[in-house]
C-alpha cells in the first residue's frame, strides 16, 4: 500500500476492492496497478494545498420500508454500513466515477459492496471491482474515503440494455399464474430452465444480461435472474453465494425465497438438465431444488459469510412429497405398482425420489440391473403383439432422484 506524506501530516493511501461475486467458475480479477497509481497522483495533485476538509452530507439513495423488505443483505448491516450502502448505490446508479462515502474499514467496505451487489441484480453494469482512496491522519482517523467502481457499460449503453432486459422480463412475468406464491416461484424456476441454456463460457454470465439478452448463463446468472424476476413480481428472493462439494469444490450461487413467514432455498442451476446431464440437454427438470429445506442442500452446498442465513427447515413445499413420489424406504412391489399405473395412464415420465442413499441404491439395482421395469411393462397390458416401448432412465444426483422417461 502506497503512503505519500502531505503537508497536513496526512497520508493518501490506495486500495483495491475486488468484490465481484462469481459463480460456477471464478473470473480472474483484473490487474489495475497502473490505474491505482494514477488515482493516487490525481488525489495528491488536487489536494496538495489543502489544509482542512469540510464535512458535507454525501448523496445516498432513499430506501423505503417497502423496498427494504427485498434487500435482505441491507437489513443485516450496522447503521453506519447501511449509510455507506446507500451512498454506494447512489453513485453506482448515476455511474459516478468517484463515489465519496463515509469512513469504514477495508473489511467493512468490501462487505458492504458484496451485499449491495447481492441485493441488486439490476446493477448489471458493474461487478463490484473497485479501487479506493482515503486519508489517514496521524492518529489513525480515516477521512475522504472515495470508491472508484469499474463499469462494464456506460450510462447510455446501460439504459438501452436495461430496456431490452425489462422487455424480456415483462414477457416472462406476463405468463405467470395468478394467486399462489409457490406456483409463481415454480413458474420462474421452470421458465429460466426452459428458456436459458447452461453454458460455462457464455458471455456476461455473472449478471442478468446473459440470461435475458443471450439466453446462456451459469449459476450466478440464473440466481440473479430469479431474484430480479421474483422481486419484480413482489416476491422475496435474494442471492446466496458459496461453494459446492465434489471432486473439486467450486464457487456456486443459489437463492433464498420466502413464502408466508417461512424461508426456503432454490437452486435453478441444479434443477436444470443441461447442467445435471449435459449430454441429455432435453432431459426433464429436477424439482428437488425448488423451495427446498436446508436438509436437501446440506450434503453439497456450503454458503459463505456474505449474509447470515435464516433457518430453512419447513418441508411443506417438497415437490415430490406433494405429488406422492417421495419414499422413505424402498418397496419393490410399491414401485412396480407405481410404474404400472403411470404406464396405463400414458404418463410421459415417472419420478421417484428416495429419502436416503440405501433405499435409492436398492431401487437403482432393480430398475437398472434387474427386470423390474420390464416386468412392469409386461404386467401393465399396454403393449399389443409386436409393439415395443422405449424408455430412458436418469439418475446419479445427490438428491436421490430417479426419472424414467417413457416414449409411448
Short mmCIF file of C-alpha atoms in Angstrom, two decimals:
data_model
loop_
_atom_site.label_atom_id
_atom_site.label_comp_id
_atom_site.label_asym_id
_atom_site.label_seq_id
_atom_site.Cartn_x
_atom_site.Cartn_y
_atom_site.Cartn_z
CA UNK A 1 0.00 0.00 0.00
CA UNK A 2 1.46 3.37 -1.03
CA UNK A 3 1.95 6.07 1.62
CA UNK A 4 2.59 9.64 0.49
CA UNK A 5 3.14 12.34 3.07
CA UNK A 6 1.13 15.54 2.79
CA UNK A 7 1.63 18.96 4.33
CA UNK A 8 -1.15 18.36 6.87
CA UNK A 9 0.64 15.25 8.09
CA UNK A 10 -1.99 13.03 6.49
CA UNK A 11 -1.35 10.08 4.24
CA UNK A 12 -3.05 9.26 0.95
CA UNK A 13 -3.43 5.53 0.52
CA UNK A 14 -4.96 3.47 -2.23
CA UNK A 15 -6.52 0.06 -2.12
CA UNK A 16 -8.43 -2.36 -4.29
CA UNK A 17 -11.89 -3.76 -3.78
CA UNK A 18 -12.11 -6.98 -5.76
CA UNK A 19 -15.58 -7.94 -4.66
CA UNK A 20 -17.19 -9.21 -7.84
CA UNK A 21 -19.03 -12.41 -6.95
CA UNK A 22 -18.55 -15.17 -9.46
CA UNK A 23 -20.33 -18.46 -9.71
CA UNK A 24 -19.78 -21.84 -11.40
CA UNK A 25 -16.19 -20.91 -12.16
CA UNK A 26 -14.29 -17.92 -10.83
CA UNK A 27 -13.42 -14.96 -13.01
CA UNK A 28 -9.90 -13.63 -12.66
CA UNK A 29 -9.67 -10.16 -11.11
CA UNK A 30 -8.30 -7.56 -13.49
CA UNK A 31 -4.84 -6.17 -12.86
CA UNK A 32 -5.15 -2.43 -12.27
CA UNK A 33 -1.96 -1.25 -10.57
CA UNK A 34 -1.44 1.47 -13.17
CA UNK A 35 -4.96 2.73 -12.54
CA UNK A 36 -4.41 2.79 -8.81
CA UNK A 37 -1.17 4.77 -9.15
CA UNK A 38 -2.92 7.30 -11.37
CA UNK A 39 -5.66 7.59 -8.79
CA UNK A 40 -3.16 8.45 -6.05
CA UNK A 41 -1.40 11.04 -8.19
CA UNK A 42 -4.70 12.70 -9.09
CA UNK A 43 -5.73 12.96 -5.45
CA UNK A 44 -2.42 14.45 -4.43
CA UNK A 45 -2.43 16.97 -7.26
CA UNK A 46 -5.92 18.19 -6.43
CA UNK A 47 -5.43 18.40 -2.67
CA UNK A 48 -1.77 19.48 -2.38
CA UNK A 49 -2.53 22.93 -0.98
CA UNK A 50 -5.47 22.00 1.22
CA UNK A 51 -5.05 22.01 4.98
CA UNK A 52 -8.62 21.31 6.11
CA UNK A 53 -11.54 19.28 4.84
CA UNK A 54 -15.12 20.40 5.22
CA UNK A 55 -17.62 17.71 6.15
CA UNK A 56 -20.59 17.57 3.79
CA UNK A 57 -23.67 15.36 3.62
CA UNK A 58 -22.96 12.79 0.94
CA UNK A 59 -25.59 11.74 -1.65
CA UNK A 60 -27.42 8.50 -0.93
CA UNK A 61 -30.47 6.69 -2.27
CA UNK A 62 -33.65 6.53 -0.24
CA UNK A 63 -34.71 3.05 0.81
CA UNK A 64 -38.34 2.90 1.85
CA UNK A 65 -39.63 0.34 4.31
CA UNK A 66 -41.47 -1.37 1.47
CA UNK A 67 -38.32 -1.59 -0.69
CA UNK A 68 -36.12 -2.73 2.20
CA UNK A 69 -38.23 -5.87 2.51
CA UNK A 70 -36.50 -7.15 -0.63
CA UNK A 71 -32.98 -6.10 0.41
CA UNK A 72 -32.13 -8.92 2.77
CA UNK A 73 -28.43 -8.12 2.91
CA UNK A 74 -29.09 -4.47 3.73
CA UNK A 75 -31.12 -5.50 6.78
CA UNK A 76 -28.11 -7.39 8.18
CA UNK A 77 -25.78 -4.35 8.17
CA UNK A 78 -24.98 -1.98 11.00
CA UNK A 79 -26.37 1.55 10.75
CA UNK A 80 -23.08 3.10 9.57
CA UNK A 81 -22.68 0.34 6.99
CA UNK A 82 -26.25 0.88 5.75
CA UNK A 83 -25.43 4.54 5.15
CA UNK A 84 -22.38 3.65 3.04
CA UNK A 85 -24.55 1.08 1.19
CA UNK A 86 -26.96 3.88 0.27
CA UNK A 87 -24.10 6.16 -0.76
CA UNK A 88 -22.53 3.50 -2.97
CA UNK A 89 -25.90 2.71 -4.53
CA UNK A 90 -26.44 6.39 -5.35
CA UNK A 91 -23.05 6.57 -7.04
CA UNK A 92 -23.43 3.34 -8.99
CA UNK A 93 -26.91 4.27 -10.20
CA UNK A 94 -25.55 7.59 -11.51
CA UNK A 95 -22.41 5.97 -12.99
CA UNK A 96 -20.24 8.17 -10.80
CA UNK A 97 -16.53 7.64 -11.46
CA UNK A 98 -15.58 8.52 -7.90
CA UNK A 99 -18.08 7.91 -5.09
CA UNK A 100 -17.40 9.65 -1.76
CA UNK A 101 -18.58 7.58 1.21
CA UNK A 102 -18.42 7.79 4.98
CA UNK A 103 -15.28 6.24 6.52
CA UNK A 104 -15.29 2.48 7.05
CA UNK A 105 -12.60 -0.13 7.49
CA UNK A 106 -11.48 -2.02 4.38
CA UNK A 107 -13.19 -5.15 5.67
CA UNK A 108 -16.46 -3.30 6.19
CA UNK A 109 -16.25 -1.58 2.82
CA UNK A 110 -15.72 -4.86 1.00
CA UNK A 111 -18.62 -6.44 2.89
CA UNK A 112 -20.94 -3.57 2.04
CA UNK A 113 -20.04 -3.75 -1.65
CA UNK A 114 -20.65 -7.53 -1.74
CA UNK A 115 -24.01 -7.15 -0.04
CA UNK A 116 -25.04 -4.22 -2.24
CA UNK A 117 -24.49 -6.28 -5.39
CA UNK A 118 -26.16 -9.33 -3.84
CA UNK A 119 -29.24 -7.19 -3.13
CA UNK A 120 -29.34 -5.53 -6.56
CA UNK A 121 -29.24 -7.90 -9.56
CA UNK A 122 -30.34 -4.95 -11.71
CA UNK A 123 -26.86 -3.39 -11.38
CA UNK A 124 -25.61 -5.40 -14.33
CA UNK A 125 -23.20 -2.67 -15.42
CA UNK A 126 -20.75 -3.30 -12.56
CA UNK A 127 -19.41 -6.38 -10.77
CA UNK A 128 -18.10 -4.51 -7.73
CA UNK A 129 -14.45 -4.46 -8.75
CA UNK A 130 -13.23 -1.10 -7.46
CA UNK A 131 -10.30 0.94 -6.29
CA UNK A 132 -10.48 3.38 -3.41
CA UNK A 133 -8.51 6.19 -1.82
CA UNK A 134 -8.60 7.78 1.60
CA UNK A 135 -6.69 9.99 4.01
CA UNK A 136 -5.28 8.61 7.22
CA UNK A 137 -4.49 11.26 9.83
CA UNK A 138 -1.59 10.83 12.29
CA UNK A 139 -3.92 9.47 14.98
CA UNK A 140 -5.26 6.82 12.63
CA UNK A 141 -8.52 8.59 11.79
CA UNK A 142 -9.81 7.94 8.27
CA UNK A 143 -11.42 10.62 6.14
CA UNK A 144 -12.21 11.42 2.49
CA UNK A 145 -12.87 7.80 1.54
CA UNK A 146 -13.70 7.55 -2.17
CA UNK A 147 -14.58 4.46 -4.19
CA UNK A 148 -13.97 4.16 -7.93
CA UNK A 149 -16.04 1.30 -9.39
CA UNK A 150 -15.28 -0.32 -12.72
CA UNK A 151 -18.22 -0.20 -15.13
CA UNK A 152 -18.84 -2.77 -17.86
CA UNK A 153 -21.15 -0.37 -19.70
CA UNK A 154 -21.60 3.39 -19.87
CA UNK A 155 -24.79 5.21 -18.89
CA UNK A 156 -26.34 5.33 -22.38
CA UNK A 157 -25.46 1.75 -23.26
CA UNK A 158 -26.75 0.51 -19.90
CA UNK A 159 -30.03 2.39 -20.38
CA UNK A 160 -30.53 0.71 -23.76
CA UNK A 161 -29.65 -2.71 -22.37
CA UNK A 162 -31.94 -2.19 -19.40
CA UNK A 163 -34.94 -1.55 -21.68
CA UNK A 164 -34.19 -4.74 -23.59
CA UNK A 165 -33.87 -6.71 -20.34
CA UNK A 166 -37.13 -5.31 -18.97
CA UNK A 167 -38.97 -6.17 -22.19
CA UNK A 168 -37.99 -9.84 -21.96
CA UNK A 169 -38.56 -9.96 -18.20
CA UNK A 170 -42.05 -8.48 -18.56
CA UNK A 171 -42.92 -11.03 -21.25
CA UNK A 172 -41.91 -13.89 -18.99
CA UNK A 173 -43.70 -12.43 -15.98
CA UNK A 174 -46.88 -11.99 -18.02
CA UNK A 175 -47.12 -15.78 -18.33
CA UNK A 176 -47.02 -16.39 -14.58
CA UNK A 177 -50.05 -17.96 -12.88
CA UNK A 178 -52.18 -15.78 -10.64
CA UNK A 179 -52.55 -16.22 -6.90
CA UNK A 180 -50.39 -18.78 -5.13
CA UNK A 181 -46.83 -17.64 -4.32
CA UNK A 182 -45.39 -21.14 -4.61
CA UNK A 183 -46.84 -21.60 -8.10
CA UNK A 184 -45.31 -18.29 -9.18
CA UNK A 185 -41.90 -19.31 -7.85
CA UNK A 186 -42.25 -22.69 -9.58
CA UNK A 187 -43.12 -20.91 -12.83
CA UNK A 188 -39.96 -18.77 -12.68
CA UNK A 189 -37.88 -21.86 -11.83
CA UNK A 190 -39.26 -23.68 -14.88
CA UNK A 191 -39.09 -20.66 -17.18
CA UNK A 192 -35.42 -20.00 -16.51
CA UNK A 193 -34.55 -23.66 -17.03
CA UNK A 194 -36.52 -23.89 -20.28
CA UNK A 195 -35.58 -20.52 -21.73
CA UNK A 196 -31.89 -20.29 -20.75
CA UNK A 197 -29.13 -22.75 -21.60
CA UNK A 198 -26.41 -23.58 -19.08
CA UNK A 199 -23.11 -22.73 -20.76
CA UNK A 200 -19.90 -22.23 -18.85
CA UNK A 201 -18.22 -19.98 -21.40
CA UNK A 202 -21.24 -17.75 -22.01
CA UNK A 203 -20.53 -14.03 -22.11
CA UNK A 204 -21.59 -11.71 -19.26
CA UNK A 205 -22.57 -14.81 -17.28
CA UNK A 206 -22.08 -13.16 -13.89
CA UNK A 207 -25.01 -10.81 -14.44
CA UNK A 208 -28.54 -10.83 -15.84
CA UNK A 209 -27.55 -9.69 -19.33
CA UNK A 210 -26.52 -13.25 -20.16
CA UNK A 211 -29.98 -14.54 -19.22
CA UNK A 212 -32.31 -12.03 -20.83
CA UNK A 213 -30.25 -10.98 -23.84
CA UNK A 214 -28.12 -14.04 -24.63
CA UNK A 215 -30.17 -16.97 -23.35
CA UNK A 216 -27.00 -18.61 -21.99
CA UNK A 217 -25.55 -18.36 -18.49
CA UNK A 218 -24.16 -20.12 -15.40
CA UNK A 219 -25.33 -20.35 -11.80
CA UNK A 220 -24.73 -16.67 -10.98
CA UNK A 221 -26.79 -15.55 -13.95
CA UNK A 222 -29.63 -17.95 -13.11
CA UNK A 223 -29.69 -16.87 -9.47
CA UNK A 224 -29.61 -13.14 -10.17
CA UNK A 225 -32.29 -13.50 -12.84
CA UNK A 226 -34.56 -15.45 -10.48
CA UNK A 227 -34.08 -12.72 -7.87
CA UNK A 228 -34.74 -9.98 -10.42
CA UNK A 229 -37.93 -11.59 -11.75
CA UNK A 230 -39.43 -12.58 -8.41
CA UNK A 231 -38.71 -9.21 -6.82
CA UNK A 232 -40.46 -7.53 -9.76
CA UNK A 233 -43.41 -9.82 -9.04
CA UNK A 234 -43.49 -8.72 -5.40
CA UNK A 235 -41.99 -11.98 -4.08
CA UNK A 236 -39.00 -12.02 -1.76
CA UNK A 237 -35.91 -13.64 -3.27
CA UNK A 238 -32.27 -12.96 -2.56
CA UNK A 239 -28.89 -14.25 -3.67
CA UNK A 240 -26.84 -16.81 -1.75
CA UNK A 241 -23.21 -17.48 -2.66
CA UNK A 242 -20.76 -20.14 -1.57
CA UNK A 243 -19.26 -23.37 -2.87
CA UNK A 244 -20.41 -26.88 -3.72
CA UNK A 245 -18.64 -30.06 -2.69
CA UNK A 246 -17.35 -32.58 -5.17
CA UNK A 247 -14.12 -33.88 -6.61
CA UNK A 248 -13.05 -30.24 -6.72
CA UNK A 249 -15.01 -27.61 -4.73
CA UNK A 250 -16.25 -24.82 -6.97
CA UNK A 251 -17.94 -21.48 -6.48
CA UNK A 252 -21.71 -21.51 -6.71
CA UNK A 253 -24.79 -19.33 -6.34
CA UNK A 254 -28.39 -20.11 -5.50
CA UNK A 255 -31.41 -18.35 -3.94
CA UNK A 256 -33.30 -17.84 -0.74
CA UNK A 257 -37.06 -17.32 -1.18
CA UNK A 258 -39.88 -16.66 1.25
CA UNK A 259 -43.46 -17.93 1.30
CA UNK A 260 -45.58 -16.55 4.12
CA UNK A 261 -43.30 -16.41 7.15
CA UNK A 262 -41.06 -19.31 6.12
CA UNK A 263 -37.82 -19.28 4.12
CA UNK A 264 -36.79 -21.87 1.51
CA UNK A 265 -33.83 -22.45 -0.79
CA UNK A 266 -34.00 -22.66 -4.55
CA UNK A 267 -31.20 -23.70 -6.92
CA UNK A 268 -32.26 -23.19 -10.52
CA UNK A 269 -28.92 -24.45 -11.85
CA UNK A 270 -29.20 -27.81 -10.11
CA UNK A 271 -32.72 -28.25 -11.43
CA UNK A 272 -31.51 -27.73 -14.98
CA UNK A 273 -30.96 -30.91 -17.03
CA UNK A 274 -28.44 -29.00 -19.15
CA UNK A 275 -26.27 -28.71 -16.04
CA UNK A 276 -27.01 -32.09 -14.50
CA UNK A 277 -26.90 -34.06 -17.76
CA UNK A 278 -25.01 -32.06 -20.41
CA UNK A 279 -25.23 -34.94 -22.89
CA UNK A 280 -29.02 -35.08 -22.47
CA UNK A 281 -29.97 -31.42 -22.58
CA UNK A 282 -33.60 -32.30 -23.29
CA UNK A 283 -33.93 -34.35 -20.11
CA UNK A 284 -36.56 -33.49 -17.55
CA UNK A 285 -36.42 -30.82 -14.86
CA UNK A 286 -35.48 -31.86 -11.34
CA UNK A 287 -37.73 -30.23 -8.75
CA UNK A 288 -35.61 -31.33 -5.80
CA UNK A 289 -34.13 -27.83 -5.51
CA UNK A 290 -37.39 -25.90 -5.74
CA UNK A 291 -38.44 -24.38 -2.39
CA UNK A 292 -36.44 -26.97 -0.50
CA UNK A 293 -35.23 -27.08 3.09
CA UNK A 294 -31.61 -26.93 4.18
CA UNK A 295 -31.59 -30.73 4.57
CA UNK A 296 -31.63 -31.06 0.78
CA UNK A 297 -28.67 -28.71 0.24
CA UNK A 298 -26.59 -29.52 3.31
CA UNK A 299 -24.71 -32.52 1.80
CA UNK A 300 -23.42 -30.47 -1.14
CA UNK A 301 -23.81 -26.69 -0.65
CA UNK A 302 -21.61 -24.55 1.60
CA UNK A 303 -22.77 -20.92 1.90
CA UNK A 304 -20.18 -18.20 2.51
CA UNK A 305 -20.45 -15.47 5.13
CA UNK A 306 -21.78 -12.69 2.88
CA UNK A 307 -25.18 -12.81 4.61
CA UNK A 308 -26.40 -14.66 7.71
CA UNK A 309 -28.99 -17.20 6.63
CA UNK A 310 -32.28 -17.89 8.42
CA UNK A 311 -33.45 -21.34 9.45
CA UNK A 312 -34.90 -23.26 6.50
CA UNK A 313 -36.42 -26.47 7.78
CA UNK A 314 -40.02 -26.35 6.60
CA UNK A 315 -40.78 -29.13 4.11
CA UNK A 316 -44.33 -28.36 3.11
CA UNK A 317 -43.36 -27.41 -0.45
CA UNK A 318 -41.31 -30.51 -1.16
CA UNK A 319 -42.44 -31.17 -4.73
CA UNK A 320 -42.05 -34.94 -4.63
CA UNK A 321 -43.86 -35.31 -1.33
CA UNK A 322 -46.75 -33.27 -2.70
CA UNK A 323 -47.11 -35.44 -5.81
CA UNK A 324 -46.73 -38.55 -3.62
CA UNK A 325 -43.46 -39.68 -5.18
CA UNK A 326 -41.31 -39.49 -2.04
CA UNK A 327 -40.17 -42.78 -0.49
CA UNK A 328 -38.63 -43.21 2.94
CA UNK A 329 -37.93 -46.89 2.23
CA UNK A 330 -37.69 -48.99 -0.90
CA UNK A 331 -40.55 -51.42 -1.52
CA UNK A 332 -40.26 -53.31 -4.81
CA UNK A 333 -43.98 -54.10 -5.06
CA UNK A 334 -44.90 -50.48 -4.37
CA UNK A 335 -42.59 -49.17 -7.09
CA UNK A 336 -43.86 -51.84 -9.52
CA UNK A 337 -47.43 -50.62 -8.95
CA UNK A 338 -46.36 -47.01 -9.50
CA UNK A 339 -44.69 -47.89 -12.79
CA UNK A 340 -47.71 -49.86 -13.99
CA UNK A 341 -50.11 -47.06 -13.05
CA UNK A 342 -48.05 -44.47 -14.93
CA UNK A 343 -47.83 -46.72 -17.99
CA UNK A 344 -51.58 -47.33 -18.08
CA UNK A 345 -52.24 -43.59 -17.76
CA UNK A 346 -49.78 -42.80 -20.55
CA UNK A 347 -47.59 -40.69 -18.28
CA UNK A 348 -44.60 -39.13 -20.02
CA UNK A 349 -42.29 -39.69 -17.08
CA UNK A 350 -42.16 -41.46 -13.75
CA UNK A 351 -40.45 -39.56 -10.94
CA UNK A 352 -39.17 -41.38 -7.86
CA UNK A 353 -37.30 -39.61 -5.09
CA UNK A 354 -35.89 -41.50 -2.12
CA UNK A 355 -35.15 -40.10 1.31
CA UNK A 356 -31.79 -41.86 1.73
CA UNK A 357 -28.96 -43.45 -0.16
CA UNK A 358 -29.70 -47.02 0.93
CA UNK A 359 -33.24 -47.05 -0.41
CA UNK A 360 -32.10 -45.19 -3.53
CA UNK A 361 -29.37 -47.76 -4.26
CA UNK A 362 -31.80 -50.65 -3.85
CA UNK A 363 -34.21 -49.01 -6.30
CA UNK A 364 -31.43 -48.40 -8.83
CA UNK A 365 -30.31 -52.01 -8.63
CA UNK A 366 -33.78 -53.28 -9.52
CA UNK A 367 -34.51 -50.60 -12.13
CA UNK A 368 -31.18 -50.66 -13.94
CA UNK A 369 -29.76 -54.13 -13.43
CA UNK A 370 -32.87 -56.12 -12.62
CA UNK A 371 -36.06 -56.77 -14.56
CA UNK A 372 -38.41 -54.52 -12.58
CA UNK A 373 -39.18 -52.14 -15.45
CA UNK A 374 -39.59 -54.94 -17.99
CA UNK A 375 -41.98 -56.86 -15.77
CA UNK A 376 -43.97 -53.68 -15.01
CA UNK A 377 -44.35 -53.03 -18.73
CA UNK A 378 -45.49 -56.60 -19.39
CA UNK A 379 -47.93 -56.63 -16.46
CA UNK A 380 -49.42 -53.25 -17.43
CA UNK A 381 -51.02 -54.80 -20.52
CA UNK A 382 -50.45 -51.69 -22.63
CA UNK A 383 -48.49 -53.47 -25.39
CA UNK A 384 -50.08 -55.25 -28.30
CA UNK A 385 -48.28 -58.12 -30.10
CA UNK A 386 -45.21 -56.79 -31.93
CA UNK A 387 -45.36 -53.40 -30.20
CA UNK A 388 -42.32 -52.06 -28.33
CA UNK A 389 -41.79 -49.39 -25.71
CA UNK A 390 -38.64 -47.34 -25.23
CA UNK A 391 -37.61 -45.62 -22.00
CA UNK A 392 -34.64 -43.65 -20.67
CA UNK A 393 -33.62 -43.59 -17.02
CA UNK A 394 -31.96 -40.54 -15.45
CA UNK A 395 -30.20 -40.87 -12.10
CA UNK A 396 -26.97 -40.11 -10.25
CA UNK A 397 -27.76 -36.85 -8.46
CA UNK A 398 -27.12 -36.18 -4.80
CA UNK A 399 -30.88 -35.70 -4.33
CA UNK A 400 -31.55 -39.46 -4.83
CA UNK A 401 -33.95 -38.78 -7.67
CA UNK A 402 -34.73 -41.27 -10.44
CA UNK A 403 -36.62 -40.18 -13.56
CA UNK A 404 -37.86 -42.68 -16.13
CA UNK A 405 -38.87 -41.04 -19.40
CA UNK A 406 -41.31 -43.12 -21.44
CA UNK A 407 -41.54 -42.89 -25.21
CA UNK A 408 -45.01 -44.27 -25.91
#
